[in-house]
mmCIF file of C-alpha atoms in Angstrom:
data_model
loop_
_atom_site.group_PDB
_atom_site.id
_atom_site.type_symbol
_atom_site.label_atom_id
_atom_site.label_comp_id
_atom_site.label_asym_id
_atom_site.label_seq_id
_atom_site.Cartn_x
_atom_site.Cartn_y
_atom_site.Cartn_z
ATOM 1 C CA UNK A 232 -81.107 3.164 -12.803
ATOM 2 C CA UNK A 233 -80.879 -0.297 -11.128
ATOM 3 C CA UNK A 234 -82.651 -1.662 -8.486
ATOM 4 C CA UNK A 235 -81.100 -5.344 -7.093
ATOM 5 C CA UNK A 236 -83.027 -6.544 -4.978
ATOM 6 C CA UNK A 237 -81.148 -9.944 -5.267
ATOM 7 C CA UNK A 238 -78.199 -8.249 -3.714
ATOM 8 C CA UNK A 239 -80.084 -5.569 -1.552
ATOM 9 C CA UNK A 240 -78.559 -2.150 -3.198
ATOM 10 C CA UNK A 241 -80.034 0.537 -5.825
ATOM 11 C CA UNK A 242 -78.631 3.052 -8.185
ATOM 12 C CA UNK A 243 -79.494 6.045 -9.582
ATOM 13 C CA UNK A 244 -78.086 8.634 -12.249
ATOM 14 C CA UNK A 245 -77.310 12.207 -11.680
ATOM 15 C CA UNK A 246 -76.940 13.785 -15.290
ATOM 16 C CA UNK A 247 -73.256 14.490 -16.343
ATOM 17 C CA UNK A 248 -71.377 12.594 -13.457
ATOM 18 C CA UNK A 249 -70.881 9.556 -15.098
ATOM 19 C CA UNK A 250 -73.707 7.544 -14.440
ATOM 20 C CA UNK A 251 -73.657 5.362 -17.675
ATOM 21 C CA UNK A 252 -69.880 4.177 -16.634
ATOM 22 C CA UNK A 253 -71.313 3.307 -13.459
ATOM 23 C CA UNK A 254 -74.227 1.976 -14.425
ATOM 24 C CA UNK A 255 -72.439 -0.771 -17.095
ATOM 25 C CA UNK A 256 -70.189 -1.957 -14.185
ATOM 26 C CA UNK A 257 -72.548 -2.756 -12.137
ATOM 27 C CA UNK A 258 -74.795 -4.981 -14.853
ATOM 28 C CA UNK A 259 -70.915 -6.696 -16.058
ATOM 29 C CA UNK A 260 -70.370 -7.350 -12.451
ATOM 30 C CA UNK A 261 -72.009 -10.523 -12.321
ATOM 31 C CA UNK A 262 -74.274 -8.954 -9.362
ATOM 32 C CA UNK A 263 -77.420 -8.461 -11.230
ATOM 33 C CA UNK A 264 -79.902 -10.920 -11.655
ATOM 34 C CA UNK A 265 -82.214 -10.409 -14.771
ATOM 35 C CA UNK A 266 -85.390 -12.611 -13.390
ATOM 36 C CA UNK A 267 -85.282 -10.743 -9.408
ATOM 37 C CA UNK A 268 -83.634 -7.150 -10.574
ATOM 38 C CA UNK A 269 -84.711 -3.881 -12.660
ATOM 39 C CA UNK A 270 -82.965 -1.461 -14.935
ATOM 40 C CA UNK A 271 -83.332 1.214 -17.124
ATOM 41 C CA UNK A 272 -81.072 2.531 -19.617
ATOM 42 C CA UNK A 273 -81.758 5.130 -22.753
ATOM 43 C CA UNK A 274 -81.781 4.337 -26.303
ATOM 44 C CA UNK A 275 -84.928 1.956 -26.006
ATOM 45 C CA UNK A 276 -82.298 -0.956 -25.967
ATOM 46 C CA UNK A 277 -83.885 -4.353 -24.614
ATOM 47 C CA UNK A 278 -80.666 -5.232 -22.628
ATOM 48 C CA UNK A 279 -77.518 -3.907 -20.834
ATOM 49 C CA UNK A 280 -75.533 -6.215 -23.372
ATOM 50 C CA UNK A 281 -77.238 -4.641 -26.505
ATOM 51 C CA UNK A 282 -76.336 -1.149 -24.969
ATOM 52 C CA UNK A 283 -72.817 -2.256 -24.589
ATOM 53 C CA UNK A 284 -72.139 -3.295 -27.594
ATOM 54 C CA UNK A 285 -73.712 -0.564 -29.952
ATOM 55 C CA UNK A 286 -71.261 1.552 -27.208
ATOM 56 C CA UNK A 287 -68.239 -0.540 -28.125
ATOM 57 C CA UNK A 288 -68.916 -0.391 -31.598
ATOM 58 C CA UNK A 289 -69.701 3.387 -32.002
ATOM 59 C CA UNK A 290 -67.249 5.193 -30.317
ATOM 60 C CA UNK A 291 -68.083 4.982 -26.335
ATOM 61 C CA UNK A 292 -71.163 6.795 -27.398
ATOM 62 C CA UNK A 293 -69.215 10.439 -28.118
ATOM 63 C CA UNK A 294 -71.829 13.006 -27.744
ATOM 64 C CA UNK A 295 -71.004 14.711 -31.137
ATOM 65 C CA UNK A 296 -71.257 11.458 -32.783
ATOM 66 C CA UNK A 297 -74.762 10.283 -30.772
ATOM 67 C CA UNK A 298 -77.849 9.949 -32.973
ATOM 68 C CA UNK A 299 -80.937 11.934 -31.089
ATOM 69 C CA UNK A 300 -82.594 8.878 -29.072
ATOM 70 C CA UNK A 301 -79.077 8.642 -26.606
ATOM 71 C CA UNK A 302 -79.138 12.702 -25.634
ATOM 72 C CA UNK A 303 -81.212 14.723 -24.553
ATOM 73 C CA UNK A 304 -83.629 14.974 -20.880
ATOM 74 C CA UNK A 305 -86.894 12.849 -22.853
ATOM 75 C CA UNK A 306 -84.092 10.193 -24.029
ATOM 76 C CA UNK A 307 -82.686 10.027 -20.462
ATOM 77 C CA UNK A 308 -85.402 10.556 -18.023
ATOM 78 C CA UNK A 309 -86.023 6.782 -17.752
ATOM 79 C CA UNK A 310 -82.293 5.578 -17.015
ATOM 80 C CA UNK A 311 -81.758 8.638 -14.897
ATOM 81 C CA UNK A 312 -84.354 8.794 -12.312
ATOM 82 C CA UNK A 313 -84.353 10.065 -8.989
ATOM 83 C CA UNK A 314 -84.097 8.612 -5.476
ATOM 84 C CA UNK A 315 -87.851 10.039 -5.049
ATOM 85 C CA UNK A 316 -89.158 8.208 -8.210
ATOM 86 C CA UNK A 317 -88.193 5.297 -7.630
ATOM 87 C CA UNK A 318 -89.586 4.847 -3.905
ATOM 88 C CA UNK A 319 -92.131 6.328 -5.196
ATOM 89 C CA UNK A 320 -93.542 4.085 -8.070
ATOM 90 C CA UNK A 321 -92.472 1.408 -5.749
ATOM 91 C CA UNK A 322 -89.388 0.187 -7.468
ATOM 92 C CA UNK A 323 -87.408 -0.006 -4.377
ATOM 93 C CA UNK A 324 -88.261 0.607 -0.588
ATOM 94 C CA UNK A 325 -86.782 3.769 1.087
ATOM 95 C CA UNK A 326 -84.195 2.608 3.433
ATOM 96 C CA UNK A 327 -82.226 0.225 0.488
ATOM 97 C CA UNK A 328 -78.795 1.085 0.555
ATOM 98 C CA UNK A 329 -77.988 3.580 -2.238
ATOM 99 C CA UNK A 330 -75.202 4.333 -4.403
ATOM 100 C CA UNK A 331 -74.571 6.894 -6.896
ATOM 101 C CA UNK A 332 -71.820 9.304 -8.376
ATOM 102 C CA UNK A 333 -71.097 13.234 -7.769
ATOM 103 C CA UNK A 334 -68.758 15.438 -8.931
ATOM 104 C CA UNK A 335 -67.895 18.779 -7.923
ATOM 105 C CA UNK A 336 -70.509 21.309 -9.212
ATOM 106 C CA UNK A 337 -68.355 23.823 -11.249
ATOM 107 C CA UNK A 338 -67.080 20.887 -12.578
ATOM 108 C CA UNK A 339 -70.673 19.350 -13.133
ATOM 109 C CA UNK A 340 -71.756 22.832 -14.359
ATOM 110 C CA UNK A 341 -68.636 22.806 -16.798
ATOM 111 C CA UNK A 342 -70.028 19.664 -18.469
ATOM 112 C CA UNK A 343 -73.241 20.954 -19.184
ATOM 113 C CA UNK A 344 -71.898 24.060 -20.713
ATOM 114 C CA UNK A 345 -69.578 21.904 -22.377
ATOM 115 C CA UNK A 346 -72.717 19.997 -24.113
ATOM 116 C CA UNK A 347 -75.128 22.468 -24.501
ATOM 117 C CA UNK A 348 -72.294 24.341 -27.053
ATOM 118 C CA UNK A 349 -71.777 20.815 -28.834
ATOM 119 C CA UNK A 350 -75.226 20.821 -29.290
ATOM 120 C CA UNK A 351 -75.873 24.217 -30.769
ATOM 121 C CA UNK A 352 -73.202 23.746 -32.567
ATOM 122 C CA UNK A 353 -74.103 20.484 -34.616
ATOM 123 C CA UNK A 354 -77.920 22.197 -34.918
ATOM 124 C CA UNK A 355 -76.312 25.555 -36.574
ATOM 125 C CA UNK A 356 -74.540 23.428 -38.503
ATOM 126 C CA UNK A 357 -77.074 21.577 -39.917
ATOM 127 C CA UNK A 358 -79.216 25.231 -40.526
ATOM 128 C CA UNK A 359 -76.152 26.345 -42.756
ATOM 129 C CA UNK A 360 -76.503 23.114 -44.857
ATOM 130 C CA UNK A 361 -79.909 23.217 -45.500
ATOM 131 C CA UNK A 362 -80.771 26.944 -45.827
ATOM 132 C CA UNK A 363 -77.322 28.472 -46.591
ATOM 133 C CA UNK A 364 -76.685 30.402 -42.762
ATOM 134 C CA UNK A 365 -77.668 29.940 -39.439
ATOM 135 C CA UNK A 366 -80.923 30.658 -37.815
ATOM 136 C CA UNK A 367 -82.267 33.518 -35.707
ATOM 137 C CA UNK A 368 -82.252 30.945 -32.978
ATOM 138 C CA UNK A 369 -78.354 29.654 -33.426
ATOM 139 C CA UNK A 370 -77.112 33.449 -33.283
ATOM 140 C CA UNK A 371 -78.918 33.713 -30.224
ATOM 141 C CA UNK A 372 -77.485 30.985 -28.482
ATOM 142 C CA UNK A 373 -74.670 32.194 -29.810
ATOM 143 C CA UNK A 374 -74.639 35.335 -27.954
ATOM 144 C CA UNK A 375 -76.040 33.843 -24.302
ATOM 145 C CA UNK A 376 -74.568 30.086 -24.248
ATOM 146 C CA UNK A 377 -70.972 30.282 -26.111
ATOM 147 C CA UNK A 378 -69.092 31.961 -22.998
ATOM 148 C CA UNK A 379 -69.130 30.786 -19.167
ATOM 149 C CA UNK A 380 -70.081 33.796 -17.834
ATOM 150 C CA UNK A 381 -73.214 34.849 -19.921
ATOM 151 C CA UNK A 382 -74.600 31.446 -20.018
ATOM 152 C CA UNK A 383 -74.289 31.135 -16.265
ATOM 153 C CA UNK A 384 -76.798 34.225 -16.499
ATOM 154 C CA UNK A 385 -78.842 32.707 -18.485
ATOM 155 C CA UNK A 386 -80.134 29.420 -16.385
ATOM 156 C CA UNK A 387 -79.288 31.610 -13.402
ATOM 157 C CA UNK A 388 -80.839 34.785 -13.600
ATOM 158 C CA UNK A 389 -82.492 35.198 -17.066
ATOM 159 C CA UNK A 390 -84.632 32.085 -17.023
ATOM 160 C CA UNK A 391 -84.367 29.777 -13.800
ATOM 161 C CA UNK A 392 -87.902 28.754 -14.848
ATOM 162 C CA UNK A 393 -87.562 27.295 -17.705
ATOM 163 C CA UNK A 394 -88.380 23.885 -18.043
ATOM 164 C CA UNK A 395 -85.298 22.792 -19.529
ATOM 165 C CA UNK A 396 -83.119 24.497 -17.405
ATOM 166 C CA UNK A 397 -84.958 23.076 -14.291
ATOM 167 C CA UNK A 398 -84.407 19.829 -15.808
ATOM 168 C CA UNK A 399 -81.126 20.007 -16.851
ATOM 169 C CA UNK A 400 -79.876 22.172 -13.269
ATOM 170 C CA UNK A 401 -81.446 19.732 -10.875
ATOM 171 C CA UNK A 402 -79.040 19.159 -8.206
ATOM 172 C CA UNK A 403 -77.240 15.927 -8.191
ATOM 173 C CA UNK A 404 -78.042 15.119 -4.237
ATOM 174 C CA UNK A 405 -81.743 15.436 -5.583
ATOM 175 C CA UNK A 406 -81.009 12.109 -7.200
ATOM 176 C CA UNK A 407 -80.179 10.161 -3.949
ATOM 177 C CA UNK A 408 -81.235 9.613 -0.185
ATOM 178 C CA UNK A 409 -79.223 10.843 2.567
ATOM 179 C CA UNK A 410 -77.966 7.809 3.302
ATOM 180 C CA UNK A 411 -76.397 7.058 -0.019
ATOM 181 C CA UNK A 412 -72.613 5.879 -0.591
ATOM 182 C CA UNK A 413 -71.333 8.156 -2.904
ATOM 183 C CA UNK A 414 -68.796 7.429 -5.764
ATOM 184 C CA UNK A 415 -67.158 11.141 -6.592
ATOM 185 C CA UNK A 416 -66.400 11.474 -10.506
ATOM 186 C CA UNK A 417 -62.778 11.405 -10.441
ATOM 187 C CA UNK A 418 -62.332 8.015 -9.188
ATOM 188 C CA UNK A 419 -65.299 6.231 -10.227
ATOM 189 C CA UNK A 420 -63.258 3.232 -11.057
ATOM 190 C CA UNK A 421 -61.709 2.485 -7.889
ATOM 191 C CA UNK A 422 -65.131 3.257 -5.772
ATOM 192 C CA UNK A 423 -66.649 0.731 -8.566
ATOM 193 C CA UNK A 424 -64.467 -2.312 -7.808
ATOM 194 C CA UNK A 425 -64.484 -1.596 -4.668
ATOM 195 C CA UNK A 426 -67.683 -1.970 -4.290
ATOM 196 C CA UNK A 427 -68.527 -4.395 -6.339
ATOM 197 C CA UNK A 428 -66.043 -6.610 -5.033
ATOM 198 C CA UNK A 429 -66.668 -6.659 -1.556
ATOM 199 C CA UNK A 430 -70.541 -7.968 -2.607
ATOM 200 C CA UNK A 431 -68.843 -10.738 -4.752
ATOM 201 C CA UNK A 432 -69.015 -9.462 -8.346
ATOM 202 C CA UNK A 433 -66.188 -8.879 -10.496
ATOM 203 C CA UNK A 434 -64.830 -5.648 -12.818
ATOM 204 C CA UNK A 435 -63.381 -6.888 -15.703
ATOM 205 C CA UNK A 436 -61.843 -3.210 -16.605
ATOM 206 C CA UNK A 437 -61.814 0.619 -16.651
ATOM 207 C CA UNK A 438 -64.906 2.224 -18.766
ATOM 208 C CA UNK A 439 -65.681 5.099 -20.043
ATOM 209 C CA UNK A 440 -68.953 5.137 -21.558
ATOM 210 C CA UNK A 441 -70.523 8.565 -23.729
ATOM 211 C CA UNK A 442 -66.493 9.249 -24.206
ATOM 212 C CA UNK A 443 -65.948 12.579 -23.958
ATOM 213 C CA UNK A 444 -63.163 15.476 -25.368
ATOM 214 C CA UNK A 445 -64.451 18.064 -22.752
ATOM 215 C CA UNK A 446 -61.421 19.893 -21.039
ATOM 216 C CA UNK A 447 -63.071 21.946 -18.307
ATOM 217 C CA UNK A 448 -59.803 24.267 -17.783
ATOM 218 C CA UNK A 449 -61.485 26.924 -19.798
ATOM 219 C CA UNK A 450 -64.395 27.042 -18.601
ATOM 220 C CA UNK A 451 -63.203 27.569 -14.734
ATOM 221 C CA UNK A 452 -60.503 30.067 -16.273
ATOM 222 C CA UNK A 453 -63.400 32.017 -17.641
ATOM 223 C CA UNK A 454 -66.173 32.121 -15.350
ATOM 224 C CA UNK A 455 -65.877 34.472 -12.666
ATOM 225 C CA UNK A 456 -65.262 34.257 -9.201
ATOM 226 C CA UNK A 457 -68.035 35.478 -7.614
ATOM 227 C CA UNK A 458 -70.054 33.466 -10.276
ATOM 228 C CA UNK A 459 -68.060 30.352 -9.149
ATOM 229 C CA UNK A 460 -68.773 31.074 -5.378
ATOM 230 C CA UNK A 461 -72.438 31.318 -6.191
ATOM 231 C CA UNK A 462 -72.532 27.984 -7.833
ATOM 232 C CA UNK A 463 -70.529 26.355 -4.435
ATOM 233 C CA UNK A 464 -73.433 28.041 -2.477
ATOM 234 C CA UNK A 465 -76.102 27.068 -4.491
ATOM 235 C CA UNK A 466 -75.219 23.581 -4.754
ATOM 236 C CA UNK A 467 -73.858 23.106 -1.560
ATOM 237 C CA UNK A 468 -75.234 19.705 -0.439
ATOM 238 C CA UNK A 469 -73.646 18.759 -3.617
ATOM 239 C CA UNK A 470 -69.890 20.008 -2.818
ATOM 240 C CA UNK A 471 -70.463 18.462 0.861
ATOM 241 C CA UNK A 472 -70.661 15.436 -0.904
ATOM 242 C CA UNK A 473 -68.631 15.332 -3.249
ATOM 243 C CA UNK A 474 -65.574 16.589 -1.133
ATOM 244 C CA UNK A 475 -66.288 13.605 1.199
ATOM 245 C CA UNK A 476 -66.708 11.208 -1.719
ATOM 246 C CA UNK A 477 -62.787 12.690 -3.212
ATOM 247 C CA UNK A 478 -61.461 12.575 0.014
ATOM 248 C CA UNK A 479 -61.428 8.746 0.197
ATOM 249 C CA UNK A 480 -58.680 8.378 -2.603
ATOM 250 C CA UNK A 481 -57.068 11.853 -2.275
#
C-alpha cells in the first residue's frame, strides 16, 4: 500500500495480481517522498530499499523458497489493504486518484490454487521428515485442494465461511474505489511506466518480484466449464475490469 500525498495518488494490493511488482516501481520511481508519503510492505522491513534488496538477493522472493513472515494473509494484511481501510483509518481521503492491478479471475483463482498446493506441499513435507509420513491433515488436503475441480468445491460450496477462505477469495475490485485506474496483470510493466512517467518519475526496468514457476494452463484445462462460468459470474466486477484494463495494450 502507498499513499503519496506529495504527488496526489494511492495504491493498494489485491492478493495474487502482482501487487509487490507494482508496488517496488512506484517507491524506485523517484515519486515518493519518505517525510510527506506512507507505505506498507510485509516482512516487518523498515524500508522499500531493505525489501528490495533481501528480494534481489534471495531469489525475487520465490514462494517455495519464502521463510513464513513474507506469505501468508497475517504477513500480508498490512501491505495489502483495501480501498475501505485506508479511507477509513484516514490514510488517504476518498476521492484520491487510485491505482491498482487486476487480472482475470480464473486466472487470479489459478494462482491461488497454484499456492495453496505449494504450500501443502512444503508442510507434508516437513511431517514426513519429522515423524516418518504425512499427517491426517496433509492427506486431506490432499484429497480436496490437489485438483481444480474439487478445490473449487471446497472454498465454493463446502466452506465459503471460513475465515481463510473469505480472506483469501475477497474480490480484487473490493480492494479499490470505482474510480480507480486499473493496471491488468499481463502488462503491468507498460501501465507502470506509463504512469509513472507522465507524473515525472522514472522506471529503471522490468520486475518481477515473489518470482513465480506457476503455469496456469493446467489448471484452466482441468476445471470445468460450468465451474469456470461460475467464477466469471461471481467475480464479475472483477472481469469488467480487468477486460477494460487488457484492452488498452491488446
Amino acid at each position: 500500500m502507498i499513499v503519496c500525498n506529495s504527488n496526489n495518488f494511492a495504491v493498494t494490493r489485491a492478493q495474487k495480481t502482482g501487487g509487490a511488482s507494482l508496488e517496488i516501481y512506484f517507491l524506485e520511481s523517484g515519486l515518493i517522498d519518505s517525510d510527506k508519503d506512507v507505505y506498507t510492505l510485509e516482512g516487518g522491513f523498515s524500508t522499500w530499499k531493505e525489501f528490495k534488496e533481501y528480494s534481489d538477493a534471495n531469489n525475487n522472493l520465490k514462494y517455495s523458497e519464502l521463510p513464513t513472515n513474507l506469505h501468508g494473509y497475517k504477513s500480508l494484511k498490512e501491505a495489502q489493504k483495501t480501498y475501505t481501510q485506508v479511507v477509513e483509518e484516514g490514510l488517504a481521503p476518498a476521492d484520491m486518484p487510485w491505482v491498482g492491478t487486476i487480472r482475470h479471475p480464473v486466472d487470479w483463482l489459478a494462482s491461488l490454487y497454484y499456492y495453496a498446493n505449494v504450500r501443502r506441499k512444503l508442510i507434508a513435507a516437513e511431517n514426513v521428515k519429522a515423524h516418518g509420513k504425512p499427517s491426517s491433515v496433509d492427506q486431506w488436503h490432499d484429497i480436496h485442494i490437489s485438483e481444480p475441480d474439487p478445490s473449487w468445491d471446497l472454498i465454493f460450496i463446502e466452506i465459503p465461511d471460513n475465515q481463510a477462505v473469505i480472506d483469501s477469495c475477497k474480490s480484487q475490485m473490493s480492494y479499490y474505489p470505482d474510480h480507480a485506474q486499473l493496471f491488468n496483470f499481463e502488462n503491468i510493466n507498460e501501465h507502470a511506466k506509463s504512469f509513472i512517467e507522465a507524473k515525472g518519475g522514472t522506471v529503471k526496468s522490468n520486475l518481477n518480484i515473489r518470482e513465480s514457476d506457476h503455469d496456469n494452463t493446467y489448471y484452466f484445462n482441468n476445471l470445468s466449464a460450468d465451474r469456470q462460468q461460475k467464477t466469471l459470474d461471481m467475480f464479475a466486477k472483477d472481469f469488467a475490469a480487468w477486460e477494460k484494463a487488457y484492452a488498452v495494450y491488446n
